[in-house]
GROMACS .gro file of C-alpha atoms in nm:
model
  273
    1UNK     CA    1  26.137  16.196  12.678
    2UNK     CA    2  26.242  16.539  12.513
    3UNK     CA    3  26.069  16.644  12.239
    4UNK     CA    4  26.385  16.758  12.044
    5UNK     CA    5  26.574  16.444  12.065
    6UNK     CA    6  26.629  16.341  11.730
    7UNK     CA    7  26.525  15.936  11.772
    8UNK     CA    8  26.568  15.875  11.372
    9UNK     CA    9  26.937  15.974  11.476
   10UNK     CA   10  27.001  15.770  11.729
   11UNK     CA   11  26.857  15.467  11.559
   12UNK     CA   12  27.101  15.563  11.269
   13UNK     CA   13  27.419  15.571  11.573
   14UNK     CA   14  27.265  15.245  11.736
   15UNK     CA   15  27.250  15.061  11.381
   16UNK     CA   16  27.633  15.150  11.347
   17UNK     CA   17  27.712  15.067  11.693
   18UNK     CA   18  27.555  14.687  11.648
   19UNK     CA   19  27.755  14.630  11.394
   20UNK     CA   20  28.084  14.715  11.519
   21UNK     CA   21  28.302  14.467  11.743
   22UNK     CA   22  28.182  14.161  11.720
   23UNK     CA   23  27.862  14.133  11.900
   24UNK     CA   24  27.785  13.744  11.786
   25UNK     CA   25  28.083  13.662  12.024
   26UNK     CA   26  27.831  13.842  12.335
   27UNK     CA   27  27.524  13.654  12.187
   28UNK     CA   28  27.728  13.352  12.201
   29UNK     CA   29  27.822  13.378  12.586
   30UNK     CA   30  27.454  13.500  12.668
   31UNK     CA   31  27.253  13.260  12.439
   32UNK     CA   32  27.108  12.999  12.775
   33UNK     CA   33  26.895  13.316  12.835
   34UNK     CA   34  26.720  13.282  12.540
   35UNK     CA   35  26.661  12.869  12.571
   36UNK     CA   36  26.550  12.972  12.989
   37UNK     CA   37  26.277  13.229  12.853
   38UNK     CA   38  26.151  12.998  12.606
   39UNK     CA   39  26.116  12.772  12.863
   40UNK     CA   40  25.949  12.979  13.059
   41UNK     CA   41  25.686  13.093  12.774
   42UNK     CA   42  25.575  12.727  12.743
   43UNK     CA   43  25.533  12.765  12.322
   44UNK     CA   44  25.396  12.473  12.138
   45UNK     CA   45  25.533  12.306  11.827
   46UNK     CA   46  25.414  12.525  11.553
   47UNK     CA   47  25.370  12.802  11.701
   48UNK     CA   48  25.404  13.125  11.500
   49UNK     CA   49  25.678  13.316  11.728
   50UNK     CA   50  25.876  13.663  11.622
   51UNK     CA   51  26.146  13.723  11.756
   52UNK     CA   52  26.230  14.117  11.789
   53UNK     CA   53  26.545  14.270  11.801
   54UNK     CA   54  26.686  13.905  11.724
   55UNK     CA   55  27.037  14.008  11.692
   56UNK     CA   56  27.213  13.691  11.595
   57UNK     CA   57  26.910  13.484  11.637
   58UNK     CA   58  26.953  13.371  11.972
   59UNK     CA   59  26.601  13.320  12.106
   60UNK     CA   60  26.463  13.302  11.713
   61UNK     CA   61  26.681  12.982  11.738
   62UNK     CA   62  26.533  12.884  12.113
   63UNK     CA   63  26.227  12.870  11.989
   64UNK     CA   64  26.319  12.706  11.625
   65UNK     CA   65  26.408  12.420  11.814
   66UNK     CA   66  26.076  12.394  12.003
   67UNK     CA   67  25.907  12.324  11.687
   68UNK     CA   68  25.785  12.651  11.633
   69UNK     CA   69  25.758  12.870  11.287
   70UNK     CA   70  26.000  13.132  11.378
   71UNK     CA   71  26.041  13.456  11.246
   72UNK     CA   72  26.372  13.693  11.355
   73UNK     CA   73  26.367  14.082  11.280
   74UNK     CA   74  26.656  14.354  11.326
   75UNK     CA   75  26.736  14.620  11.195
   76UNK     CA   76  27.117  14.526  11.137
   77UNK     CA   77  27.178  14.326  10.821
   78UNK     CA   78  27.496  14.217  10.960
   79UNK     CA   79  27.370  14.030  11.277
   80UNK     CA   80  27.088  13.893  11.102
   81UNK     CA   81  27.384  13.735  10.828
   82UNK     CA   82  27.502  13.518  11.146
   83UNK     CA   83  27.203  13.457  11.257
   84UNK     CA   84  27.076  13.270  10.942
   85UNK     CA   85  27.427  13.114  10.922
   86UNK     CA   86  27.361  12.982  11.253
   87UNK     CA   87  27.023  12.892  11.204
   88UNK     CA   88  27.153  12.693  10.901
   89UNK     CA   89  27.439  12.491  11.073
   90UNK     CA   90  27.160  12.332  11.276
   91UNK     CA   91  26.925  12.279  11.002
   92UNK     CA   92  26.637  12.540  11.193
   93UNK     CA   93  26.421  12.698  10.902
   94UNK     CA   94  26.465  13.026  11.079
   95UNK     CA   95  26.313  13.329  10.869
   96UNK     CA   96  26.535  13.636  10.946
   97UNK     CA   97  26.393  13.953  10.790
   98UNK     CA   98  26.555  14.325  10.878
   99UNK     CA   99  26.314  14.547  11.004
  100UNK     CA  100  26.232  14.787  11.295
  101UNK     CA  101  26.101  14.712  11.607
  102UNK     CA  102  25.904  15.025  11.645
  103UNK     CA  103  25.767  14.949  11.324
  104UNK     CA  104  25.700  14.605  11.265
  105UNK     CA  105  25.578  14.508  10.905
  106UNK     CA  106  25.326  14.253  11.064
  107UNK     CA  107  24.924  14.268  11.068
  108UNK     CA  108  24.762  14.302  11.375
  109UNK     CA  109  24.796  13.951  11.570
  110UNK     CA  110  24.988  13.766  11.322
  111UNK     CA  111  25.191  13.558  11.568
  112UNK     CA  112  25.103  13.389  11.832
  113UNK     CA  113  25.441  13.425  12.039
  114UNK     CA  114  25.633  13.733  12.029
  115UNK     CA  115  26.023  13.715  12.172
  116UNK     CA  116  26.257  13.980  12.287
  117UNK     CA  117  26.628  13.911  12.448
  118UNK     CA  118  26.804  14.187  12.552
  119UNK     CA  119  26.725  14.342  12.248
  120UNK     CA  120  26.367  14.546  12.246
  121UNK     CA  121  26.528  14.709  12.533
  122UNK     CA  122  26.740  14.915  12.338
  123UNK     CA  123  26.445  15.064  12.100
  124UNK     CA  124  26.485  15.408  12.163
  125UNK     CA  125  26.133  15.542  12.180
  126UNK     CA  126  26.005  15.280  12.431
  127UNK     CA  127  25.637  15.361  12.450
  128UNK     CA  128  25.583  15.344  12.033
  129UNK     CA  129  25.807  14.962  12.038
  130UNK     CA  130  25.598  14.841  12.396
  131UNK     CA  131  25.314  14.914  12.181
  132UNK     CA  132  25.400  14.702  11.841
  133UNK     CA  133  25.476  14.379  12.038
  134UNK     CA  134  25.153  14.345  12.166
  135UNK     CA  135  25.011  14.499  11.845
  136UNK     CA  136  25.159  14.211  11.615
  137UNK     CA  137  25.078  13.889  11.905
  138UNK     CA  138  24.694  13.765  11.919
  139UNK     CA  139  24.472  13.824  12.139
  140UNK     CA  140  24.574  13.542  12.426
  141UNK     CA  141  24.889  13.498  12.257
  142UNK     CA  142  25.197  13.489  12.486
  143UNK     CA  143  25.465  13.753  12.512
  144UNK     CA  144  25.805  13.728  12.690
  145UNK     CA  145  26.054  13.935  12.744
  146UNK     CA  146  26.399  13.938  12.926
  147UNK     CA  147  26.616  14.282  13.011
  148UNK     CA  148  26.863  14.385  13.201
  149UNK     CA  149  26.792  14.542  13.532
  150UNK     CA  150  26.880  14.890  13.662
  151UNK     CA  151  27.084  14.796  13.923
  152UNK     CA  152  27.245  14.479  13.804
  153UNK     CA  153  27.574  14.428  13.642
  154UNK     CA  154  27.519  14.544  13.304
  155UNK     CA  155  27.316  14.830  13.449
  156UNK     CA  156  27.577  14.954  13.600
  157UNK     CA  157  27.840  14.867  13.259
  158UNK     CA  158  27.637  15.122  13.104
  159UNK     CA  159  27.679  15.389  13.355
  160UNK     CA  160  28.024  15.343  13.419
  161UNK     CA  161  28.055  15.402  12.983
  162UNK     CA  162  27.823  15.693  13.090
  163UNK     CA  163  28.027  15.866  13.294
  164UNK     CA  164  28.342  15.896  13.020
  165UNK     CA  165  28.063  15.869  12.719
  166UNK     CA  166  27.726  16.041  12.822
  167UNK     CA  167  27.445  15.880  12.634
  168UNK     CA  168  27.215  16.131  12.424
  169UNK     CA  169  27.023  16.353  12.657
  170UNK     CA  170  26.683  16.273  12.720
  171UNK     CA  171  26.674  15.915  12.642
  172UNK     CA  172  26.598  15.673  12.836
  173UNK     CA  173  26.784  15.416  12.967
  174UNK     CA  174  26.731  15.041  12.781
  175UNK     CA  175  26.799  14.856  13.139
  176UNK     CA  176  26.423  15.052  13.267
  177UNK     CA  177  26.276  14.748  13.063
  178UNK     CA  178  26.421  14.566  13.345
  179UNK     CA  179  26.175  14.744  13.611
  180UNK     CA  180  25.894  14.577  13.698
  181UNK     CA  181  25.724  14.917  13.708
  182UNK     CA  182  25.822  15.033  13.401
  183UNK     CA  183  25.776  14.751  13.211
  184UNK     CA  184  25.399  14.694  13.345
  185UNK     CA  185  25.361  15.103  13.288
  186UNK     CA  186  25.484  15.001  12.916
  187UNK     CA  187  25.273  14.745  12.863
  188UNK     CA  188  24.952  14.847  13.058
  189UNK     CA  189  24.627  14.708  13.009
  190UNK     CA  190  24.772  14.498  12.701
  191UNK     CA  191  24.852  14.206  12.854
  192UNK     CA  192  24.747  13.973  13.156
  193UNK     CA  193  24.858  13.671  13.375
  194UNK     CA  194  25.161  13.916  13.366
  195UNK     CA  195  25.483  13.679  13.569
  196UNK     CA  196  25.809  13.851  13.615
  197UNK     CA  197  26.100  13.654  13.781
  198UNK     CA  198  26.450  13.872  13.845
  199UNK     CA  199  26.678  13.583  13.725
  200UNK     CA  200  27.072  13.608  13.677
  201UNK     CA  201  27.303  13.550  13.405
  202UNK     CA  202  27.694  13.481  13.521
  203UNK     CA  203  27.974  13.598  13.287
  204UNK     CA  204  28.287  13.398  13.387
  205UNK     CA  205  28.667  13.555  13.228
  206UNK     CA  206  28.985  13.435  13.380
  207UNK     CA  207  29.085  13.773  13.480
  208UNK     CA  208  28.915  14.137  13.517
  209UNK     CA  209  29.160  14.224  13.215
  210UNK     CA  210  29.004  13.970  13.023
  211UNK     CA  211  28.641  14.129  13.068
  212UNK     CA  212  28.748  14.440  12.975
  213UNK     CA  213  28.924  14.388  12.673
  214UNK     CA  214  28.630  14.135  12.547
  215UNK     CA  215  28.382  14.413  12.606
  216UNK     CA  216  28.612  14.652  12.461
  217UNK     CA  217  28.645  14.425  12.137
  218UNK     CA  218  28.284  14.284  12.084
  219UNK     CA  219  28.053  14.498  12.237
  220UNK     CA  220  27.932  14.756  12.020
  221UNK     CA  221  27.791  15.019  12.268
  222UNK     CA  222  28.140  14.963  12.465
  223UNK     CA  223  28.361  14.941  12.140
  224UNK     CA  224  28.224  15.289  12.030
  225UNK     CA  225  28.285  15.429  12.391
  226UNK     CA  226  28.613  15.393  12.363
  227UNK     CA  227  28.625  15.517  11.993
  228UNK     CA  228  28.454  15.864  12.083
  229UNK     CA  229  28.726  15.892  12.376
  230UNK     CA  230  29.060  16.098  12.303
  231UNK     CA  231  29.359  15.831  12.307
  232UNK     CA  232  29.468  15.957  12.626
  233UNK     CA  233  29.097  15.893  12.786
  234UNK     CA  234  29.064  15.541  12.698
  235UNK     CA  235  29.276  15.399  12.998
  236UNK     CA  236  29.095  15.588  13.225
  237UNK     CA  237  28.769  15.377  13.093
  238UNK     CA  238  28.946  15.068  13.058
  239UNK     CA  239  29.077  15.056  13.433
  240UNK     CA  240  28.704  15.156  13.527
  241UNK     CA  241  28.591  14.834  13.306
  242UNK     CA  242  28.844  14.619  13.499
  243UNK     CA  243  28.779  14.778  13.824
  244UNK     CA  244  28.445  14.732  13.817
  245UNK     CA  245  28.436  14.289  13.684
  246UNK     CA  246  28.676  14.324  14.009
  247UNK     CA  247  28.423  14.427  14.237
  248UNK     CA  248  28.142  14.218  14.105
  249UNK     CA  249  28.363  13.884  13.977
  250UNK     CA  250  28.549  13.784  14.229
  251UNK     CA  251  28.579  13.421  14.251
  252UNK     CA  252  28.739  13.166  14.537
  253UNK     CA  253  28.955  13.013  14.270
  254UNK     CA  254  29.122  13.334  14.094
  255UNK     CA  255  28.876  13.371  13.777
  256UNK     CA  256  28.611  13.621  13.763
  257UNK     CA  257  28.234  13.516  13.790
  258UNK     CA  258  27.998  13.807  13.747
  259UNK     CA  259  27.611  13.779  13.842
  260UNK     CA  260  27.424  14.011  13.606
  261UNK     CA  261  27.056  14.030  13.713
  262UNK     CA  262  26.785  14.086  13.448
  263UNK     CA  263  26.393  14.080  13.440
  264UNK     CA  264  26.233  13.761  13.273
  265UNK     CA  265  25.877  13.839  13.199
  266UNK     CA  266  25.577  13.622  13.094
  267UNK     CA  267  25.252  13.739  13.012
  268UNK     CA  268  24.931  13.706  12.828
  269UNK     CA  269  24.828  13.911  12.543
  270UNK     CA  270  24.457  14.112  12.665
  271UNK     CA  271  24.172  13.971  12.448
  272UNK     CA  272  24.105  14.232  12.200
  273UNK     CA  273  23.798  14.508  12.306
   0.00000   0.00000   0.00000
């Protein structure tokens, strides 16, 4: 990562970008992810689980319903709003706190579960946020994780955004926590009885149209995109958008059904040295 890239800055861009559109609509569509990885980690009633980069509380509220003594931090006041709202419409006694996940306001081992749905991913220095999730589970405690892959759908949403909207130089791209070798280079020696299992999501619109203007409405990193474009660019992106759900969505019946492949991962925390 560059030395001169300003990450305080993009945080500040990325906080603004959350809370444009309407991103609890995307949480909405996405939220069996969250109930499949809690699934997968297993967690016991009363369990203390934090959830990190919660957005709208989807996997905070996966695990609520487990039994467990949840806690859901983000650092966009606006999500978190839903996410209690949520939370509170099914009677979970969800504890949704802002914060930062490359700075997490937690003592060493103070949960015994730590959570992250396409959401850690987008921490922009990787290495420092890797590094505070294991930090804040104990030693044996359980950490799981799902992110969008490199070369899955989403993977390649972002580059297509990319190529009219270049991301800031030097960053790194959010879908490497989808890599089974990054992710194991990120968390290292930290963790054991490490499982990863490339799973798929399917988004499902009537038309490519429909995909594109939804993205172009809710999602925040796509929303903006179109914002920083000249009004003459932003066709040019939007036909991209529809071209590409037409390539991936095609179904036998006329709607669109797009696979988009992420990383579940399960693993262990390292007993303490």
């Amino acid at each position: 990562m560059s030395t001169t890239l300003d990450l305080t800055a993009v945080k500040v861009r990325q906080q603004k970008t959350w809370a444009s559109g309407d991103y609890g609509a995307v949480a909405a569509r996405i939220h069996p992810m969250s109930e499949w990885l809690v699934d997968a980690a297993d967690l016991p009633a009363g369990a203390r689980v934090l959830d990190v980069a919660t957005g709208t509380g989807n996997a905070a509220i996966a695990a609520a319903r487990c039994g467990c003594l949840v806690t859901g931090v983000d650092y966009v006041p606006e999500l978190l709003e839903r996410g209690h709202a949520r939370a509170a419409a099914e009677g979970l006694p969800v504890t949704f706190v802002t914060g930062d996940a490359e700075r997490l306001a937690y003592p060493d081992g103070a949960f015994d579960a730590v959570l992250s749905v396409v959401g850690v991913m987008f921490a922009p220095d990787q290495e420092r946020a890797a590094a505070e999730l294991v930090r804040v589970c104990r030693p044996g405690g359980t950490l799981a994780l799902a992110a969008w892959t490199p070369d899955g759908f989403i993977g390649e949403l972002f580059r297509t955004v990319g190529r009219h909207v270049p991301p800031p130089a030097g960053l790194r791209a959010p879908v490497e926590w989808g890599s089974v070798e990054r992710v194991s280079e990120l968390l290292g020696g930290s963790v054991h009885d490490l499982r990863t299992t490339r799973r798929e999501f399917v988004f499902r619109f009537t038309t490519p149209e429909e995909f594109a203007d939804f993205f172009r409405a809710n999602y925040g990193p796509t929303l903006k995109a179109f914002e920083a474009l000249e009004a003459d660019r932003r066709p040019a992106l939007h036909a991209d958008l529809v071209e590409l759900a037409r390539r991936h969505g095609a179904g036998t019946d006329g709607t669109v059904r797009i696979p988009s492949a992420y990383l579940e991962l399960v693993a262990r925390r390292a007993p303490a040295s």
